[in-house]
mmCIF file of C-alpha atoms and ligand atoms in Angstrom:
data_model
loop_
_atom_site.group_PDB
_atom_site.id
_atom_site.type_symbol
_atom_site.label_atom_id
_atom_site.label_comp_id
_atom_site.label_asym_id
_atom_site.label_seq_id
_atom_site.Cartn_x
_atom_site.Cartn_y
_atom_site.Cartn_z
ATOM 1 C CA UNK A 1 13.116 15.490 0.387
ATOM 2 C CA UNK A 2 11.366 17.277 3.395
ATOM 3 C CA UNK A 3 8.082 19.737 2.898
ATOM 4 C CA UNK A 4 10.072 22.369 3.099
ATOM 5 C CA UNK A 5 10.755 22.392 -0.212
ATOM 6 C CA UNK A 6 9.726 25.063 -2.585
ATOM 7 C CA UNK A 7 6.937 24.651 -5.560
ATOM 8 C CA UNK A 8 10.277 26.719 -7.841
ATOM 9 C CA UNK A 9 12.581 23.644 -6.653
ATOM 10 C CA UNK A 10 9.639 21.310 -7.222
ATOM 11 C CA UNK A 11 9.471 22.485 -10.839
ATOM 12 C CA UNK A 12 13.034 22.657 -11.622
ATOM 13 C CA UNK A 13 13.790 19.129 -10.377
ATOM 14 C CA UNK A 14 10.293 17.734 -12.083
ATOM 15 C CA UNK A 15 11.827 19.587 -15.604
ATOM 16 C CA UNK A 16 15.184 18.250 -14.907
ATOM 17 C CA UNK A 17 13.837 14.423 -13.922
ATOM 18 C CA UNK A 18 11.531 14.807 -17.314
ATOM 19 C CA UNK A 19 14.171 15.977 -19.353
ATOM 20 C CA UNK A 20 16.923 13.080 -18.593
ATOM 21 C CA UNK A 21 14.397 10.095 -18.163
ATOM 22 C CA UNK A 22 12.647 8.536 -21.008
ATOM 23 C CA UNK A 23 8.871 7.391 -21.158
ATOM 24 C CA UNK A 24 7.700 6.035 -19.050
ATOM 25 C CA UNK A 25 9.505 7.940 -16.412
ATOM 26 C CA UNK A 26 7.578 6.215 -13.735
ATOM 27 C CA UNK A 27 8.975 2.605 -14.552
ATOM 28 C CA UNK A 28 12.109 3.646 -15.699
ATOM 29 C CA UNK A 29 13.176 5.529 -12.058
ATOM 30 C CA UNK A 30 12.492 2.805 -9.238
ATOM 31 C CA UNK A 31 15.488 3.334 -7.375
ATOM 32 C CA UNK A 32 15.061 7.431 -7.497
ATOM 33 C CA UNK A 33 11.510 7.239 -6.669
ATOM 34 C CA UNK A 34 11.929 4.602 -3.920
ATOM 35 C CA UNK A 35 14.440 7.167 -2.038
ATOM 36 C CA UNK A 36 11.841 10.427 -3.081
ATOM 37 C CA UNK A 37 8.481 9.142 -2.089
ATOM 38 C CA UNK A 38 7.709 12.738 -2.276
ATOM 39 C CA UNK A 39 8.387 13.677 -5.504
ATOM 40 C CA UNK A 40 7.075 9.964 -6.552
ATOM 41 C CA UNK A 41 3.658 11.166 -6.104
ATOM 42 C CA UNK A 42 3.978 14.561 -7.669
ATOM 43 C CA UNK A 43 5.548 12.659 -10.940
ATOM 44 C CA UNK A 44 2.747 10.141 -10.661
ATOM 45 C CA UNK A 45 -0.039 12.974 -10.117
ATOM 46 C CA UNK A 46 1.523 14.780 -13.279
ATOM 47 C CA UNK A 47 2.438 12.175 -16.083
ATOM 48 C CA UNK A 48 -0.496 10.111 -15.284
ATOM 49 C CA UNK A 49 -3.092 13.093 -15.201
ATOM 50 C CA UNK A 50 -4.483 12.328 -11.997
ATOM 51 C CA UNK A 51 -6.282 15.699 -11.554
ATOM 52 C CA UNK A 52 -7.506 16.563 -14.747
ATOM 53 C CA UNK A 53 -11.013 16.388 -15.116
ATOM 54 C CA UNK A 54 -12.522 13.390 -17.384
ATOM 55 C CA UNK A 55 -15.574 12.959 -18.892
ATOM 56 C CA UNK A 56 -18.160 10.738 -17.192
ATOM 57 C CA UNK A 57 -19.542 8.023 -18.992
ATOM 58 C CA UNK A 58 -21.733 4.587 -18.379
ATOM 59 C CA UNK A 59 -20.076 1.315 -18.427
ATOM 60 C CA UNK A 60 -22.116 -1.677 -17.905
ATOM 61 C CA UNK A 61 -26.106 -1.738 -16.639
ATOM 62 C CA UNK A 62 -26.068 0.440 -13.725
ATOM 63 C CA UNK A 63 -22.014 1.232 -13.595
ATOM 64 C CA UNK A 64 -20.925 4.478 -13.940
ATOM 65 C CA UNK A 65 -17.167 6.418 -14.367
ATOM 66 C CA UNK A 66 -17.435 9.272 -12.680
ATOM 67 C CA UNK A 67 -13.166 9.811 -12.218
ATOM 68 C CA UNK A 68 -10.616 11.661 -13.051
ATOM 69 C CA UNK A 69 -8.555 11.013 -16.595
ATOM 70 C CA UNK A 70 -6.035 9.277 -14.429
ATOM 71 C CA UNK A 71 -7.781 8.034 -11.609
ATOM 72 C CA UNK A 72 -10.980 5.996 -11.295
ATOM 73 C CA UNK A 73 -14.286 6.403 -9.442
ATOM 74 C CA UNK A 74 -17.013 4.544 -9.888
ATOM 75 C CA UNK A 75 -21.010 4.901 -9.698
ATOM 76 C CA UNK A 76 -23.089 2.269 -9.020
ATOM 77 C CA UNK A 77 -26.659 2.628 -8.992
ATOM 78 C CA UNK A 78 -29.793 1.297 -7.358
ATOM 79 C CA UNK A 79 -33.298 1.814 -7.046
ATOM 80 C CA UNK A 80 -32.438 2.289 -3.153
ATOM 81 C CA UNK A 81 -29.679 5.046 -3.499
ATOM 82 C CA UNK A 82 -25.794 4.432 -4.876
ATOM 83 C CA UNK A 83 -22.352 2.896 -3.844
ATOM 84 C CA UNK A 84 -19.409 5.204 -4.450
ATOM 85 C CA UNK A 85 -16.316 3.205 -5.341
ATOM 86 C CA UNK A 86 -12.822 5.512 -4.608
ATOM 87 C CA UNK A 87 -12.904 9.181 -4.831
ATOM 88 C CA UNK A 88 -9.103 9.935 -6.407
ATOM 89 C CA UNK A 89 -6.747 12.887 -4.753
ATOM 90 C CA UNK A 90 -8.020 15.262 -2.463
ATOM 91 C CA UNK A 91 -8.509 17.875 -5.662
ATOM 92 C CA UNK A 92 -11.212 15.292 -7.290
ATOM 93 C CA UNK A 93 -14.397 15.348 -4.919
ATOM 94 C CA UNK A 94 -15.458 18.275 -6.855
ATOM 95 C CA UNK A 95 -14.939 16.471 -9.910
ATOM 96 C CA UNK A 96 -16.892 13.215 -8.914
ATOM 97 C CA UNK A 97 -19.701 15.848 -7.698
ATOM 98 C CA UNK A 98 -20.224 17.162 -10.897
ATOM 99 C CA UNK A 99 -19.974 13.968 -12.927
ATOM 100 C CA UNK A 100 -22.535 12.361 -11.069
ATOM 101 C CA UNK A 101 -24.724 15.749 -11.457
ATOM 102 C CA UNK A 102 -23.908 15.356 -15.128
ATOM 103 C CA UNK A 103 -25.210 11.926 -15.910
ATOM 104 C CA UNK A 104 -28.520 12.916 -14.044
ATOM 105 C CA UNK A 105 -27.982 11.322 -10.697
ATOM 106 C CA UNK A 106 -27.490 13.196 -6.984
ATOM 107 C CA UNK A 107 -24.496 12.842 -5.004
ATOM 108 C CA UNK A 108 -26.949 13.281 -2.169
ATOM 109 C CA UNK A 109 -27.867 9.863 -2.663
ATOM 110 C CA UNK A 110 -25.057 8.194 -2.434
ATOM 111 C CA UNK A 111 -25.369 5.664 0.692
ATOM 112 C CA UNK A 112 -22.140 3.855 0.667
ATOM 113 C CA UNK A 113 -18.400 5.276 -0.071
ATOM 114 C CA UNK A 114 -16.169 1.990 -0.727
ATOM 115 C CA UNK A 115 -12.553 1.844 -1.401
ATOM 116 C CA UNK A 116 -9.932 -0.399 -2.841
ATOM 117 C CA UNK A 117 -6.953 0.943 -0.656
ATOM 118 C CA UNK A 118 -6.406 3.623 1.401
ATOM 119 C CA UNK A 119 -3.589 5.396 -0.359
ATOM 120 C CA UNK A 120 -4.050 9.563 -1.413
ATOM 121 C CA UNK A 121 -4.822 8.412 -4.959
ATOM 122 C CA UNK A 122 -8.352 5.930 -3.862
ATOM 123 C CA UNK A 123 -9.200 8.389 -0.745
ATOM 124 C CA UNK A 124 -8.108 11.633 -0.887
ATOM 125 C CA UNK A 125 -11.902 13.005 -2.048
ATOM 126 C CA UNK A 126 -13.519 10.374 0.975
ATOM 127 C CA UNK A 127 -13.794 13.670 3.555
ATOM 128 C CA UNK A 128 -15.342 15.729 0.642
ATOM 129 C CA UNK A 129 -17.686 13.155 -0.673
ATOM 130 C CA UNK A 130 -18.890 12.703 2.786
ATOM 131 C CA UNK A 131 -19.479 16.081 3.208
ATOM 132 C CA UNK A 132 -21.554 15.970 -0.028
ATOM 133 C CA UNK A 133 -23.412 12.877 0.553
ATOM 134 C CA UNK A 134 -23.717 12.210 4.447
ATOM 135 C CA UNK A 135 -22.807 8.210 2.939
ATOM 136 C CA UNK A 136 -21.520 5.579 5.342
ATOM 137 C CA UNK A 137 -17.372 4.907 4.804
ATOM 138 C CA UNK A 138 -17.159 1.437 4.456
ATOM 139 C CA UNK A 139 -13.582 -0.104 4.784
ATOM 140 C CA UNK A 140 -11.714 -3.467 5.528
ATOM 141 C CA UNK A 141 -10.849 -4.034 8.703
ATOM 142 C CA UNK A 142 -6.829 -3.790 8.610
ATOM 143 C CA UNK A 143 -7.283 -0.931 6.665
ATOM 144 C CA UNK A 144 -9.088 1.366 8.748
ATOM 145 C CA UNK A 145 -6.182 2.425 11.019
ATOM 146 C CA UNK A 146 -4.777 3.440 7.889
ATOM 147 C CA UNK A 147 -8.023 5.326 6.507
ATOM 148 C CA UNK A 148 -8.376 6.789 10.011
ATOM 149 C CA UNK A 149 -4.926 8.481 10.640
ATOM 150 C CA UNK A 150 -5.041 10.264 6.899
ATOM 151 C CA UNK A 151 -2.429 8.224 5.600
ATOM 152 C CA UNK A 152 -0.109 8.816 8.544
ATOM 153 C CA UNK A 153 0.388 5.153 9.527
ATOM 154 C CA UNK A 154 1.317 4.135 5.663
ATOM 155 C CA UNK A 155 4.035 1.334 6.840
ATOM 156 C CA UNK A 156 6.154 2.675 3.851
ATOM 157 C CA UNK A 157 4.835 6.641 3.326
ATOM 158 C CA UNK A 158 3.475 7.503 6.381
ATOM 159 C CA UNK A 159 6.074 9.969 7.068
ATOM 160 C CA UNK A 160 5.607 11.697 3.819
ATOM 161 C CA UNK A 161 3.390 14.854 3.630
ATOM 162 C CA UNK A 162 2.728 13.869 -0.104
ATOM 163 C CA UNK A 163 0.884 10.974 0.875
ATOM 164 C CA UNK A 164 -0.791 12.736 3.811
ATOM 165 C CA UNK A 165 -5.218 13.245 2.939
ATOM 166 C CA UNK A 166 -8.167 14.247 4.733
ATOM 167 C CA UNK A 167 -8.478 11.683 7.560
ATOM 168 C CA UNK A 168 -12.133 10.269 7.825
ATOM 169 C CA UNK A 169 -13.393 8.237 10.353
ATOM 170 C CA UNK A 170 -15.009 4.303 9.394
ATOM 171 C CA UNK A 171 -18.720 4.003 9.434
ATOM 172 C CA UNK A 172 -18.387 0.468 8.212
ATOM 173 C CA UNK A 173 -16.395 -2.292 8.568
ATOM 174 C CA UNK A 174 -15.488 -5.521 6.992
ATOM 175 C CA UNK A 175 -13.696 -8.485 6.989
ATOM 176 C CA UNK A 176 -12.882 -11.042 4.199
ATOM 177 C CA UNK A 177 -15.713 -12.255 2.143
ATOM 178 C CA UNK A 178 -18.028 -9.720 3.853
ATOM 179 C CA UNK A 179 -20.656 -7.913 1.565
ATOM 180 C CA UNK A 180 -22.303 -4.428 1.204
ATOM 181 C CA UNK A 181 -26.167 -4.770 -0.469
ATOM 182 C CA UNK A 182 -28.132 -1.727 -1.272
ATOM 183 C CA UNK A 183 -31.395 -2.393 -3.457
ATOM 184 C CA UNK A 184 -30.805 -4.942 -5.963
ATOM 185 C CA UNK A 185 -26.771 -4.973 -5.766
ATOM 186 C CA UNK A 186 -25.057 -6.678 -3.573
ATOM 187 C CA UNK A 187 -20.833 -6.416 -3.558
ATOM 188 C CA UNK A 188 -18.598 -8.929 -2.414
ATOM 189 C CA UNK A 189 -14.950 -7.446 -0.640
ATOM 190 C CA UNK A 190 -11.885 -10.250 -1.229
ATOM 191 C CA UNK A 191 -8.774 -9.311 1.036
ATOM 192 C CA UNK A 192 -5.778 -8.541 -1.477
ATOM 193 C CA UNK A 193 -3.631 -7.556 1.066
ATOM 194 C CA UNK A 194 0.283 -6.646 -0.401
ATOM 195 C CA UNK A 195 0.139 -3.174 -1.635
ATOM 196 C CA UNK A 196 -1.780 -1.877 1.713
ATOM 197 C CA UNK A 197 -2.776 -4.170 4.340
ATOM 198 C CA UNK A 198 -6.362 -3.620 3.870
ATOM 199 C CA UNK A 199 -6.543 -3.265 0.331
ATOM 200 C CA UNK A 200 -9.354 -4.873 -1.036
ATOM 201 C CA UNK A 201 -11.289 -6.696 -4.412
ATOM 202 C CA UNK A 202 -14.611 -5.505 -4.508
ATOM 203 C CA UNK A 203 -16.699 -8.095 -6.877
ATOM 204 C CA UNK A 204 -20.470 -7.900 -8.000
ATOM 205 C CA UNK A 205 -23.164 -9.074 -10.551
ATOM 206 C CA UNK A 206 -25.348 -6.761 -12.750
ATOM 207 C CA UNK A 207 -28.051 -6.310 -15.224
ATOM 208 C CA UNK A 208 -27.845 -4.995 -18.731
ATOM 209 C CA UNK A 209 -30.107 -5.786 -21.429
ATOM 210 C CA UNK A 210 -31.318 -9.146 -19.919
ATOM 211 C CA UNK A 211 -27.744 -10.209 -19.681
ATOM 212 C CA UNK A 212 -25.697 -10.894 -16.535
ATOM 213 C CA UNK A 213 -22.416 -9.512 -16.023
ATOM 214 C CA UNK A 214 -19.521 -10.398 -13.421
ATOM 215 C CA UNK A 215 -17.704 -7.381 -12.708
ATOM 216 C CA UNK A 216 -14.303 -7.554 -10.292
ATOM 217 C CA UNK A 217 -12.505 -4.075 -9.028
ATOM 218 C CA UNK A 218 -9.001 -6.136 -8.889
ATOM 219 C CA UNK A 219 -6.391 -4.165 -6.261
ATOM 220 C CA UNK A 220 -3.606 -4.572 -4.181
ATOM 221 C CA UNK A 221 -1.028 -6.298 -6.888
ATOM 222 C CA UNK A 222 1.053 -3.353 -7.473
ATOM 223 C CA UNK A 223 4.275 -3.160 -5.926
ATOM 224 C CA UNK A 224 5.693 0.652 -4.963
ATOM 225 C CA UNK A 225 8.878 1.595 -5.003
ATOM 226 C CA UNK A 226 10.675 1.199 -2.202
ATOM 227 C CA UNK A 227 8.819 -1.847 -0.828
ATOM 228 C CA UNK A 228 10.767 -4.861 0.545
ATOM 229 C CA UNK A 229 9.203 -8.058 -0.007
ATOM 230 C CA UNK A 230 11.468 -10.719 1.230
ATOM 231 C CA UNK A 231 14.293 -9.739 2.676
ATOM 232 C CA UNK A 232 13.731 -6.995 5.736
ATOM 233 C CA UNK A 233 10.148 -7.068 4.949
ATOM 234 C CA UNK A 234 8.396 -3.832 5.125
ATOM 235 C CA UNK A 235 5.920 -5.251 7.109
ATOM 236 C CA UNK A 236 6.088 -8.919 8.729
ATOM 237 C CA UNK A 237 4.172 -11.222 6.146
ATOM 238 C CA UNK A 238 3.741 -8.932 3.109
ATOM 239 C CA UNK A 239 5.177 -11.800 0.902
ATOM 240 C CA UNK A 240 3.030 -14.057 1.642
ATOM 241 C CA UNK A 241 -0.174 -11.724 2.096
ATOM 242 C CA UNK A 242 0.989 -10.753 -1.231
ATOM 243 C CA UNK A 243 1.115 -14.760 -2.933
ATOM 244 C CA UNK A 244 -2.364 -14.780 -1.213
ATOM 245 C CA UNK A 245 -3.735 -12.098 -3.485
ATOM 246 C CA UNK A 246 -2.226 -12.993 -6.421
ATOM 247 C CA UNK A 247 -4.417 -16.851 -5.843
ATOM 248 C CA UNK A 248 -7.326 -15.137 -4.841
ATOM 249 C CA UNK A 249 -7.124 -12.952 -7.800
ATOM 250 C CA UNK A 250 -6.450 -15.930 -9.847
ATOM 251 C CA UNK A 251 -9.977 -17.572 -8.598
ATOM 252 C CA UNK A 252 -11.752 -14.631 -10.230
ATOM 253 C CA UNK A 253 -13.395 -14.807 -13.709
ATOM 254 C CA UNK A 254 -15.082 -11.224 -14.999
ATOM 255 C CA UNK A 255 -16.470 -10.626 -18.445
ATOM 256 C CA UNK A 256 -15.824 -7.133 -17.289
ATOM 257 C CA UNK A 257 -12.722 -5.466 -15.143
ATOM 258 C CA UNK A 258 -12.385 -2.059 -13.685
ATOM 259 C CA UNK A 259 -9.161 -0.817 -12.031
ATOM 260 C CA UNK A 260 -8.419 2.048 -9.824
ATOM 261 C CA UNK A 261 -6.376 3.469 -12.486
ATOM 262 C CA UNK A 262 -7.530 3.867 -15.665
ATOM 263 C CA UNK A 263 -4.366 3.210 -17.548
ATOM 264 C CA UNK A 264 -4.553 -0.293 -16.227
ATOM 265 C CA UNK A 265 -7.385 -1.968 -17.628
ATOM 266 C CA UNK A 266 -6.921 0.805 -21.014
ATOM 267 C CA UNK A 267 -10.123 2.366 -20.186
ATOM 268 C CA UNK A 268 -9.387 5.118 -22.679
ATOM 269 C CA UNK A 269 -9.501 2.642 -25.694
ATOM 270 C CA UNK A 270 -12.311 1.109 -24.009
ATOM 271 C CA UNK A 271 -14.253 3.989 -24.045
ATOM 272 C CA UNK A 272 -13.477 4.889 -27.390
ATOM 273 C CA UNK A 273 -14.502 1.353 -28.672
ATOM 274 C CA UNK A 274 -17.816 1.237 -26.862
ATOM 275 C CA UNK A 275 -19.021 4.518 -28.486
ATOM 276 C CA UNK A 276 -19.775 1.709 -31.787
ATOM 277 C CA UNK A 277 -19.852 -1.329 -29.740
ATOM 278 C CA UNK A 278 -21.609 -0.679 -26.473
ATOM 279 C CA UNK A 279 -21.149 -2.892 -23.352
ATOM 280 C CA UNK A 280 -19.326 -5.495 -25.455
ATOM 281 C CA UNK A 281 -16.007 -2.981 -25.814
ATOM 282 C CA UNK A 282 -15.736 -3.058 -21.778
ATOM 283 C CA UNK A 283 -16.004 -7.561 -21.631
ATOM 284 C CA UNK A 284 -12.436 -8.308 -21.296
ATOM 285 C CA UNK A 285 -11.824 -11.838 -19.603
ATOM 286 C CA UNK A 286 -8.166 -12.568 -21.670
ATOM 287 C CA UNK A 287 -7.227 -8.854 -20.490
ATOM 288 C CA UNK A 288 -8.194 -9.617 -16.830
ATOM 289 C CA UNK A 289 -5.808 -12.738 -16.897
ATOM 290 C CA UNK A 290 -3.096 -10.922 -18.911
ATOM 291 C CA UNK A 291 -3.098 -8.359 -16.150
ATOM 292 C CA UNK A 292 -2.745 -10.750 -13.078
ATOM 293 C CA UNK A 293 -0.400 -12.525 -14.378
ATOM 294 C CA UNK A 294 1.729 -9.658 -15.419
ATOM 295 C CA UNK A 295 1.474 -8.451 -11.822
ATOM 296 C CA UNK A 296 2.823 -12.254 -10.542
ATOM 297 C CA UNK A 297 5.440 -12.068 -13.171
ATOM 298 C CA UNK A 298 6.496 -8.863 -11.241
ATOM 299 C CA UNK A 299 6.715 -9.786 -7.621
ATOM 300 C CA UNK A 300 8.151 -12.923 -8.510
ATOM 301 C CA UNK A 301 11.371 -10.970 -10.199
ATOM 302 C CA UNK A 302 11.262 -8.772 -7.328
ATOM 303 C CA UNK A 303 11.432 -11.147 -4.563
ATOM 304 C CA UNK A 304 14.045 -12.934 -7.004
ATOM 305 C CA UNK A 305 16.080 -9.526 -6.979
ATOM 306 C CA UNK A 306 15.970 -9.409 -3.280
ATOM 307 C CA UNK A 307 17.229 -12.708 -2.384
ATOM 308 C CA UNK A 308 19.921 -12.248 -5.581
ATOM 309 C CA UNK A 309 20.968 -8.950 -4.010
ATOM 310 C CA UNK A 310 21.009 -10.134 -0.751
ATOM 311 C CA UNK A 311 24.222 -13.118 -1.204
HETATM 312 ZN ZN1 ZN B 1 -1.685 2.726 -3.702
#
């Protein structure tokens, strides 16, 4: 599908796709989606309410959601200003704005702007947030090419206008194992490389009611459509950068786990839970492991599917 493309033949095929697929559509329509990375993204914007507004709420101590009811963004606070983790579609910087001016806080204060992969969906409000905040972009090293160009070097969409955001230049980079500290928090970035070559774990420690809490931002696990793992690799070593991940990931033990996507780690239910429980609704070890190994149960049947295929 080129850009070309009308928003009237957007609509009809997005009513016709809805109509013939069952829930969920998006799991249900690899093969479609992985020759439509175009309308891939529209379908995932829509079904998964990427650009509706959501309500902001506290998590843990001095964590913060301040996303979208699809997509993620996180506040974290300190007595020295605030860290900014992913800032959704292009449409959500005013959304984070105004969350973070709900819960009492000022975007102007915001000192760092982190990411867990540069994909439309983590970075498309970076350029906005910027604006807002005049925070330092902080991003891992073999993602910044990636960050830089607006999405136009994406080694699987980077032809794709869908996928195309506000390009923002890298105040800050790092490398494996690097850190970020502001005031008393101090956040750890793991290289999960697979889903983007940069994409990264961001882990950290924090306070809440004299109890310690271990908080890890898992990323780069999910596989797109589309993406070759084994045989004709999309990119030289994404297999392996991709069992890498999936060991580092492994190494990790959170009480508490916050994905870029809220329908990952069922943040909804979360929520809902710690409006009688508190804190304790969000500590989730069990759901942490579920979720990784899920993920390695899924690229190992996909790189079984390609080497099936393939005699
Ligand atoms: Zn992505």
């Amino acid at each position: 599908m080129t850009n070309a493309l009308t928003r009237h033949n957007i609509c009809t095929i997005l009513l016709g796709i809805a109509y013939i697929l069952p829930i969920p559509l998006l799991s249900q329509s690899r093969d479609s989606l992985a020759n439509n990375p175009n309308l891939f993204i529209q379908l995932a914007a829509q079904q998964l309410h990427w650009e509706e507004p959501a309500r902001p709420t506290r998590i843990v101590g001095p964590v913060y959601f301040v996303g979208t009811r699809g997509l993620a963004s996180y506040l974290i606070t300190s007595f020295a200003g605030h860290i900014l983790l992913n800032t959704g579609m292009p449409s959500s910087g005013p959304m984070i704005d105004s969350n973070i001016r709900a819960l009492g806080f000022h975007p102007e204060d915001i000192r760092y702007i982190l990411s867990g992969h540069a994909h439309i969906d983590h970075v498309g409000g970076h350029a906005y947030m910027k604006r807002v905040s005049g925070a330092d972009i902080v991003i891992m090293e073999a993602e910044k090419e990636l960050l830089e160009s607006g999405g136009k070097t994406d080694f699987q969409y980077g032809a794709y206008p869908a996928f195309h955001f506000e390009a923002v230049k890298a105040d800050h980079i790092v490398r494996d194992g690097d850190s970020i500290q502001l005031g008393d928090i101090t956040m750890h970035a793991l290289l999960t490389a697979g889903h983007t070559m940069g994409s990264t774990t961001w882990y950290f420690d924090v306070e809440d009611s004299a109890r310690m809490y271990h908080i890890v931002c898992p990323d780069g696990t999910t596989i797109n459509p589309g993406y070759h793992l084994s045989v004709n690799p999309s990119y030289p070593g994404i297999q392996q950068e991709y069992e890498q991940t999936f060991e580092g990931l492994s190494e990790l033990k959170p009480d508490i786990w916050l994905s870029p996507h809220t329908d990952f780690f069922q943040f909804d239910q979360k929520r809902r839970a710690a409006e009688k429980e508190g804190v304790k609704a969000y500590v989730d070890p069990a759901g942490y492991r579920k979720r990784i190994a899920g993920e390695l149960q899924k690229f190992k049947a996909a790189v079984l599917r390609e080497q099936q295929q393939r005699q």
